[in-house]
PDB file of C-alpha atoms in Angstrom:
ATOM      1  CA  GLU A   1      26.083  10.479  12.178  1.00  0.00           C
ATOM      2  CA  ASP A   2      25.019  13.942  10.998  1.00  0.00           C
ATOM      3  CA  GLN A   3      22.334  15.363  13.267  1.00  0.00           C
ATOM      4  CA  VAL A   4      20.289  18.521  13.829  1.00  0.00           C
ATOM      5  CA  THR A   5      18.516  19.340  17.107  1.00  0.00           C
ATOM      6  CA  GLN A   6      16.211  22.307  17.530  1.00  0.00           C
ATOM      7  CA  SER A   7      14.992  23.863  20.765  1.00  0.00           C
ATOM      8  CA  PRO A   8      12.565  24.655  22.138  1.00  0.00           C
ATOM      9  CA  GLU A   9       9.981  22.449  20.424  1.00  0.00           C
ATOM     10  CA  ALA A  10       7.375  25.162  20.936  1.00  0.00           C
ATOM     11  CA  LEU A  11       7.573  28.811  21.915  1.00  0.00           C
ATOM     12  CA  ARG A  12       4.741  31.141  22.818  1.00  0.00           C
ATOM     13  CA  LEU A  13       5.460  34.866  22.758  1.00  0.00           C
ATOM     14  CA  GLN A  14       3.486  38.022  23.221  1.00  0.00           C
ATOM     15  CA  GLU A  15       3.583  40.471  20.357  1.00  0.00           C
ATOM     16  CA  GLY A  16       6.745  42.557  20.733  1.00  0.00           C
ATOM     17  CA  GLU A  17       8.493  40.048  23.013  1.00  0.00           C
ATOM     18  CA  SER A  18      11.860  39.251  21.426  1.00  0.00           C
ATOM     19  CA  SER A  19      13.401  35.785  21.700  1.00  0.00           C
ATOM     20  CA  SER A  20      15.735  33.273  20.046  1.00  0.00           C
ATOM     21  CA  LEU A  21      15.400  29.796  18.558  1.00  0.00           C
ATOM     22  CA  ASN A  22      18.319  27.387  18.772  1.00  0.00           C
ATOM     23  CA  CYS A  23      19.660  24.872  16.256  1.00  0.00           C
ATOM     24  CA  SER A  24      22.496  22.592  17.363  1.00  0.00           C
ATOM     25  CA  TYR A  25      24.198  20.475  14.759  1.00  0.00           C
ATOM     26  CA  THR A  26      26.716  17.670  14.473  1.00  0.00           C
ATOM     27  CA  VAL A  27      28.172  17.107  11.033  1.00  0.00           C
ATOM     28  CA  SER A  28      31.393  15.713   9.659  1.00  0.00           C
ATOM     29  CA  GLY A  29      31.921  18.940   7.750  1.00  0.00           C
ATOM     30  CA  LEU A  30      29.442  21.796   7.367  1.00  0.00           C
ATOM     31  CA  ARG A  31      28.781  22.875   3.827  1.00  0.00           C
ATOM     32  CA  GLY A  32      25.879  25.142   4.770  1.00  0.00           C
ATOM     33  CA  LEU A  33      23.160  25.767   7.371  1.00  0.00           C
ATOM     34  CA  PHE A  34      19.672  26.769   6.300  1.00  0.00           C
ATOM     35  CA  TRP A  35      16.629  28.248   7.995  1.00  0.00           C
ATOM     36  CA  TYR A  36      13.135  27.729   6.671  1.00  0.00           C
ATOM     37  CA  ARG A  37       9.680  28.852   7.726  1.00  0.00           C
ATOM     38  CA  GLN A  38       6.755  26.470   7.339  1.00  0.00           C
ATOM     39  CA  ASP A  39       3.133  27.515   7.636  1.00  0.00           C
ATOM     40  CA  PRO A  40       0.433  24.881   8.281  1.00  0.00           C
ATOM     41  CA  GLY A  41      -0.455  22.965   5.127  1.00  0.00           C
ATOM     42  CA  LYS A  42       2.375  24.510   3.105  1.00  0.00           C
ATOM     43  CA  GLY A  43       5.869  23.599   2.015  1.00  0.00           C
ATOM     44  CA  PRO A  44       8.942  25.093   3.710  1.00  0.00           C
ATOM     45  CA  GLU A  45       9.824  28.629   2.647  1.00  0.00           C
ATOM     46  CA  PHE A  46      13.520  29.443   2.427  1.00  0.00           C
ATOM     47  CA  LEU A  47      14.782  32.193   4.763  1.00  0.00           C
ATOM     48  CA  PHE A  48      18.585  32.144   5.143  1.00  0.00           C
ATOM     49  CA  THR A  49      21.778  30.321   4.283  1.00  0.00           C
ATOM     50  CA  LEU A  50      24.863  30.533   6.512  1.00  0.00           C
ATOM     51  CA  TYR A  51      28.173  29.056   5.470  1.00  0.00           C
ATOM     52  CA  SER A  52      30.796  29.890   8.095  1.00  0.00           C
ATOM     53  CA  ALA A  53      31.090  30.622  11.812  1.00  0.00           C
ATOM     54  CA  GLY A  54      30.563  34.283  12.608  1.00  0.00           C
ATOM     55  CA  GLU A  55      28.297  34.863   9.645  1.00  0.00           C
ATOM     56  CA  GLU A  56      25.009  36.714  10.200  1.00  0.00           C
ATOM     57  CA  LYS A  57      22.004  37.313   7.932  1.00  0.00           C
ATOM     58  CA  GLU A  58      18.993  39.564   8.526  1.00  0.00           C
ATOM     59  CA  LYS A  59      15.545  39.840   7.029  1.00  0.00           C
ATOM     60  CA  GLU A  60      12.937  42.126   8.554  1.00  0.00           C
ATOM     61  CA  ARG A  61      12.486  41.003  12.187  1.00  0.00           C
ATOM     62  CA  LEU A  62      14.648  37.895  11.781  1.00  0.00           C
ATOM     63  CA  LYS A  63      18.386  37.546  12.247  1.00  0.00           C
ATOM     64  CA  ALA A  64      20.303  34.294  11.889  1.00  0.00           C
ATOM     65  CA  THR A  65      23.741  33.691  13.366  1.00  0.00           C
ATOM     66  CA  LEU A  66      26.155  30.773  13.165  1.00  0.00           C
ATOM     67  CA  THR A  67      28.874  29.304  15.390  1.00  0.00           C
ATOM     68  CA  LYS A  68      30.843  26.094  14.957  1.00  0.00           C
ATOM     69  CA  LYS A  69      28.241  24.101  16.873  1.00  0.00           C
ATOM     70  CA  GLU A  70      24.955  25.943  16.627  1.00  0.00           C
ATOM     71  CA  SER A  71      22.844  28.578  14.977  1.00  0.00           C
ATOM     72  CA  PHE A  72      20.360  31.010  16.443  1.00  0.00           C
ATOM     73  CA  LEU A  73      17.346  32.606  14.852  1.00  0.00           C
ATOM     74  CA  HIS A  74      16.656  35.833  16.697  1.00  0.00           C
ATOM     75  CA  ILE A  75      13.185  37.316  16.403  1.00  0.00           C
ATOM     76  CA  THR A  76      12.933  40.981  17.327  1.00  0.00           C
ATOM     77  CA  ALA A  77       9.558  42.461  18.310  1.00  0.00           C
ATOM     78  CA  PRO A  78       7.591  39.612  16.714  1.00  0.00           C
ATOM     79  CA  LYS A  79       4.130  40.055  15.247  1.00  0.00           C
ATOM     80  CA  PRO A  80       1.299  37.510  15.042  1.00  0.00           C
ATOM     81  CA  GLU A  81       2.119  36.936  11.369  1.00  0.00           C
ATOM     82  CA  ASP A  82       5.496  35.518  12.420  1.00  0.00           C
ATOM     83  CA  SER A  83       3.667  32.521  13.887  1.00  0.00           C
ATOM     84  CA  ALA A  84       4.902  29.407  12.051  1.00  0.00           C
ATOM     85  CA  THR A  85       7.196  26.433  12.443  1.00  0.00           C
ATOM     86  CA  TYR A  86      10.835  27.331  11.875  1.00  0.00           C
ATOM     87  CA  LEU A  87      13.035  24.572  10.498  1.00  0.00           C
ATOM     88  CA  CYS A  88      16.811  24.354  10.578  1.00  0.00           C
ATOM     89  CA  ALA A  89      18.731  22.146   8.138  1.00  0.00           C
ATOM     90  CA  VAL A  90      22.359  21.402   7.338  1.00  0.00           C
ATOM     91  CA  GLN A  91      24.170  20.252   4.262  1.00  0.00           C
ATOM     92  CA  ALA A  92      27.280  18.225   4.991  1.00  0.00           C
ATOM     93  CA  PHE A  93      30.319  17.605   2.860  1.00  0.00           C
ATOM     94  CA  GLY A  94      30.071  14.117   1.464  1.00  0.00           C
ATOM     95  CA  GLY A  95      26.362  14.001   2.159  1.00  0.00           C
ATOM     96  CA  SER A  96      23.907  12.135  -0.013  1.00  0.00           C
ATOM     97  CA  GLN A  97      24.341  14.033  -3.271  1.00  0.00           C
ATOM     98  CA  GLY A  98      23.811  17.343  -1.574  1.00  0.00           C
ATOM     99  CA  ASN A  99      20.567  16.814   0.304  1.00  0.00           C
ATOM    100  CA  LEU A 100      19.675  18.642   3.527  1.00  0.00           C
ATOM    101  CA  ILE A 101      19.265  17.118   6.992  1.00  0.00           C
ATOM    102  CA  PHE A 102      16.420  18.738   8.887  1.00  0.00           C
ATOM    103  CA  GLY A 103      15.668  19.259  12.555  1.00  0.00           C
ATOM    104  CA  LYS A 104      12.161  18.756  13.911  1.00  0.00           C
ATOM    105  CA  GLY A 105      11.470  22.462  14.067  1.00  0.00           C
ATOM    106  CA  THR A 106      10.322  25.049  16.592  1.00  0.00           C
ATOM    107  CA  LYS A 107       6.658  25.961  16.517  1.00  0.00           C
ATOM    108  CA  LEU A 108       6.361  29.669  17.249  1.00  0.00           C
ATOM    109  CA  SER A 109       3.086  31.255  18.344  1.00  0.00           C
ATOM    110  CA  VAL A 110       2.883  35.028  18.714  1.00  0.00           C
ATOM    111  CA  LYS A 111      -0.186  36.351  20.520  1.00  0.00           C
ATOM    112  CA  PRO A 112      -1.469  39.890  19.998  1.00  0.00           C
TER     113      PRO A 112
ATOM    114  CA  SER B   1      14.634  31.185  -6.550  1.00  0.00           C
ATOM    115  CA  ALA B   2      12.214  28.718  -8.058  1.00  0.00           C
ATOM    116  CA  VAL B   3       8.497  28.092  -8.193  1.00  0.00           C
ATOM    117  CA  ILE B   4       7.687  24.426  -7.708  1.00  0.00           C
ATOM    118  CA  SER B   5       4.226  23.147  -8.570  1.00  0.00           C
ATOM    119  CA  GLN B   6       2.978  19.863  -7.194  1.00  0.00           C
ATOM    120  CA  LYS B   7      -0.208  17.996  -7.864  1.00  0.00           C
ATOM    121  CA  PRO B   8      -2.360  16.714  -6.428  1.00  0.00           C
ATOM    122  CA  SER B   9      -2.262  18.971  -3.379  1.00  0.00           C
ATOM    123  CA  ARG B  10      -4.186  16.380  -1.397  1.00  0.00           C
ATOM    124  CA  ASP B  11      -5.909  13.070  -1.900  1.00  0.00           C
ATOM    125  CA  ILE B  12      -7.700  10.378   0.031  1.00  0.00           C
ATOM    126  CA  CYS B  13      -6.796   6.902  -1.134  1.00  0.00           C
ATOM    127  CA  GLN B  14      -7.863   3.346  -0.432  1.00  0.00           C
ATOM    128  CA  ARG B  15      -5.495   0.770   0.987  1.00  0.00           C
ATOM    129  CA  GLY B  16      -3.709  -1.205  -1.733  1.00  0.00           C
ATOM    130  CA  THR B  17      -3.951   1.440  -4.423  1.00  0.00           C
ATOM    131  CA  SER B  18      -1.152   3.572  -5.889  1.00  0.00           C
ATOM    132  CA  LEU B  19      -0.924   7.316  -6.459  1.00  0.00           C
ATOM    133  CA  THR B  20       1.432   9.352  -8.608  1.00  0.00           C
ATOM    134  CA  ILE B  21       2.486  12.850  -7.581  1.00  0.00           C
ATOM    135  CA  GLN B  22       3.783  15.255 -10.203  1.00  0.00           C
ATOM    136  CA  CYS B  23       6.336  18.019  -9.707  1.00  0.00           C
ATOM    137  CA  GLN B  24       7.176  20.817 -12.141  1.00  0.00           C
ATOM    138  CA  VAL B  25       9.881  23.452 -11.598  1.00  0.00           C
ATOM    139  CA  ASP B  26       9.953  26.765 -13.442  1.00  0.00           C
ATOM    140  CA  SER B  27      13.737  27.305 -13.330  1.00  0.00           C
ATOM    141  CA  GLN B  28      16.960  25.664 -14.417  1.00  0.00           C
ATOM    142  CA  VAL B  29      17.442  22.882 -11.917  1.00  0.00           C
ATOM    143  CA  THR B  30      20.550  20.974 -10.879  1.00  0.00           C
ATOM    144  CA  MET B  31      19.019  18.499  -8.457  1.00  0.00           C
ATOM    145  CA  MET B  32      15.541  17.340  -7.499  1.00  0.00           C
ATOM    146  CA  PHE B  33      14.610  15.510  -4.329  1.00  0.00           C
ATOM    147  CA  TRP B  34      11.534  13.926  -2.792  1.00  0.00           C
ATOM    148  CA  TYR B  35      10.949  14.285   0.951  1.00  0.00           C
ATOM    149  CA  ARG B  36       8.319  12.882   3.293  1.00  0.00           C
ATOM    150  CA  GLN B  37       6.943  14.716   6.306  1.00  0.00           C
ATOM    151  CA  GLN B  38       4.964  12.523   8.657  1.00  0.00           C
ATOM    152  CA  PRO B  39       2.585  14.116  11.173  1.00  0.00           C
ATOM    153  CA  GLY B  40       4.509  16.026  13.828  1.00  0.00           C
ATOM    154  CA  GLN B  41       7.834  15.071  12.306  1.00  0.00           C
ATOM    155  CA  SER B  42      10.426  16.828  10.248  1.00  0.00           C
ATOM    156  CA  LEU B  43      11.392  16.189   6.675  1.00  0.00           C
ATOM    157  CA  THR B  44      12.969  12.888   5.695  1.00  0.00           C
ATOM    158  CA  LEU B  45      14.646  12.397   2.339  1.00  0.00           C
ATOM    159  CA  ILE B  46      13.143   9.601   0.257  1.00  0.00           C
ATOM    160  CA  ALA B  47      15.359   9.828  -2.792  1.00  0.00           C
ATOM    161  CA  THR B  48      17.257  11.977  -5.255  1.00  0.00           C
ATOM    162  CA  ALA B  49      15.573  12.070  -8.655  1.00  0.00           C
ATOM    163  CA  ASN B  50      18.182  11.632 -11.397  1.00  0.00           C
ATOM    164  CA  GLN B  51      17.482  12.821 -14.902  1.00  0.00           C
ATOM    165  CA  GLY B  52      17.133   9.944 -17.320  1.00  0.00           C
ATOM    166  CA  SER B  53      18.270   7.277 -14.879  1.00  0.00           C
ATOM    167  CA  GLU B  54      17.189   5.447 -11.752  1.00  0.00           C
ATOM    168  CA  ALA B  55      16.678   7.495  -8.613  1.00  0.00           C
ATOM    169  CA  THR B  56      19.049   7.204  -5.656  1.00  0.00           C
ATOM    170  CA  TYR B  57      17.150   5.999  -2.589  1.00  0.00           C
ATOM    171  CA  GLU B  58      17.901   6.626   1.069  1.00  0.00           C
ATOM    172  CA  SER B  59      18.069   3.863   3.616  1.00  0.00           C
ATOM    173  CA  GLY B  60      14.596   2.560   4.371  1.00  0.00           C
ATOM    174  CA  PHE B  61      13.102   3.504   1.006  1.00  0.00           C
ATOM    175  CA  VAL B  62      12.954   1.188  -2.015  1.00  0.00           C
ATOM    176  CA  ILE B  63      12.140   1.608  -5.674  1.00  0.00           C
ATOM    177  CA  ASP B  64       9.310  -0.921  -5.658  1.00  0.00           C
ATOM    178  CA  LYS B  65       7.444   1.124  -3.059  1.00  0.00           C
ATOM    179  CA  PHE B  66       8.389   4.622  -4.282  1.00  0.00           C
ATOM    180  CA  PRO B  67       9.171   4.547  -8.016  1.00  0.00           C
ATOM    181  CA  ILE B  68      10.462   7.897  -9.237  1.00  0.00           C
ATOM    182  CA  SER B  69      10.888   9.263 -12.720  1.00  0.00           C
ATOM    183  CA  ARG B  70      12.648  12.366 -13.987  1.00  0.00           C
ATOM    184  CA  PRO B  71      12.367  12.458 -17.777  1.00  0.00           C
ATOM    185  CA  ASN B  72      13.803  15.982 -18.075  1.00  0.00           C
ATOM    186  CA  LEU B  73      15.521  18.672 -16.010  1.00  0.00           C
ATOM    187  CA  THR B  74      12.392  20.316 -14.614  1.00  0.00           C
ATOM    188  CA  PHE B  75       9.828  17.515 -14.140  1.00  0.00           C
ATOM    189  CA  SER B  76       9.630  14.538 -11.806  1.00  0.00           C
ATOM    190  CA  THR B  77       7.042  12.108 -10.508  1.00  0.00           C
ATOM    191  CA  LEU B  78       6.832  10.071  -7.317  1.00  0.00           C
ATOM    192  CA  THR B  79       4.502   7.091  -7.075  1.00  0.00           C
ATOM    193  CA  VAL B  80       3.448   5.705  -3.719  1.00  0.00           C
ATOM    194  CA  SER B  81       2.637   2.063  -4.446  1.00  0.00           C
ATOM    195  CA  ASN B  82       0.362  -0.404  -2.707  1.00  0.00           C
ATOM    196  CA  MET B  83      -0.513   2.151  -0.068  1.00  0.00           C
ATOM    197  CA  SER B  84      -1.234   1.410   3.581  1.00  0.00           C
ATOM    198  CA  PRO B  85      -2.383   3.798   6.342  1.00  0.00           C
ATOM    199  CA  GLU B  86       1.292   4.137   7.394  1.00  0.00           C
ATOM    200  CA  ASP B  87       1.899   5.967   4.103  1.00  0.00           C
ATOM    201  CA  SER B  88      -0.388   8.801   5.170  1.00  0.00           C
ATOM    202  CA  SER B  89       1.935  11.758   5.053  1.00  0.00           C
ATOM    203  CA  ILE B  90       2.884  14.935   3.236  1.00  0.00           C
ATOM    204  CA  TYR B  91       5.150  14.329   0.250  1.00  0.00           C
ATOM    205  CA  LEU B  92       7.308  17.260  -0.802  1.00  0.00           C
ATOM    206  CA  CYS B  93       9.169  17.860  -4.020  1.00  0.00           C
ATOM    207  CA  SER B  94      12.259  20.039  -3.782  1.00  0.00           C
ATOM    208  CA  ALA B  95      14.842  21.404  -6.150  1.00  0.00           C
ATOM    209  CA  ARG B  96      18.155  23.161  -6.140  1.00  0.00           C
ATOM    210  CA  VAL B  97      18.627  25.766  -8.860  1.00  0.00           C
ATOM    211  CA  GLY B  98      21.859  26.973 -10.408  1.00  0.00           C
ATOM    212  CA  THR B  99      24.933  25.115 -11.476  1.00  0.00           C
ATOM    213  CA  THR B 100      26.284  23.490  -8.302  1.00  0.00           C
ATOM    214  CA  ASN B 101      25.078  20.964  -5.766  1.00  0.00           C
ATOM    215  CA  THR B 102      25.544  23.405  -2.884  1.00  0.00           C
ATOM    216  CA  GLY B 103      22.912  25.752  -1.575  1.00  0.00           C
ATOM    217  CA  GLU B 104      19.346  26.063  -0.487  1.00  0.00           C
ATOM    218  CA  LEU B 105      16.526  23.842  -1.640  1.00  0.00           C
ATOM    219  CA  PHE B 106      13.179  25.211  -2.744  1.00  0.00           C
ATOM    220  CA  PHE B 107      10.044  23.265  -1.956  1.00  0.00           C
ATOM    221  CA  GLY B 108       6.650  22.716  -3.452  1.00  0.00           C
ATOM    222  CA  GLU B 109       3.490  23.122  -1.408  1.00  0.00           C
ATOM    223  CA  GLY B 110       3.378  19.398  -0.737  1.00  0.00           C
ATOM    224  CA  SER B 111       0.914  16.618  -1.463  1.00  0.00           C
ATOM    225  CA  ARG B 112      -1.054  15.490   1.577  1.00  0.00           C
ATOM    226  CA  LEU B 113      -2.021  11.823   1.284  1.00  0.00           C
ATOM    227  CA  THR B 114      -4.517  10.122   3.552  1.00  0.00           C
ATOM    228  CA  VAL B 115      -4.793   6.346   3.196  1.00  0.00           C
ATOM    229  CA  LEU B 116      -7.901   4.668   4.573  1.00  0.00           C
TER     230      LEU B 116
END
């Protein structure tokens, strides 16, 4: 069964304290891995897509990397406005008409 | 990218009633989906909305409870029927733009339903 596990469930950082969020996945065949940001009361906002092991994507203070079993979202020198829940999702070959399977997310809090 | 508008954004409903959520996308869309996000949980796919035909439902979701329409490429509705407090959740419309069924999904802001 295709599965996505995110850790930690919650992460509290001081402003400027860099860290990483983990997304482990088990799929029959990975078509793509996606990172989203979700603010309270809002829908998920797309951040990155990764398609193959070794691929990296960057956007401001965020950098996503991918291996054959997991993905990391690295946050460099975070600011309070980076506080949100970060969701990881995978699309598998042969999946239900191309939908995404989501993890439960990591809730990030960045204190000034 | 795509801008996805959902309404209502929130509603409080009485047990036994039904509510229809509307979703409008501003771009050319290949696929539209409806997800549910229960409190403290991640997103669970309810169904794929198919243009001009019956939706494709995931295990645990049935058409009688969650009828879905998609009369054209950019518009879909989800009805939550005969609601109970267990249906209190955020319902999210999502869409994939472009010409393939691979790639990121874009999401609406969600419709937060509270059933009393």
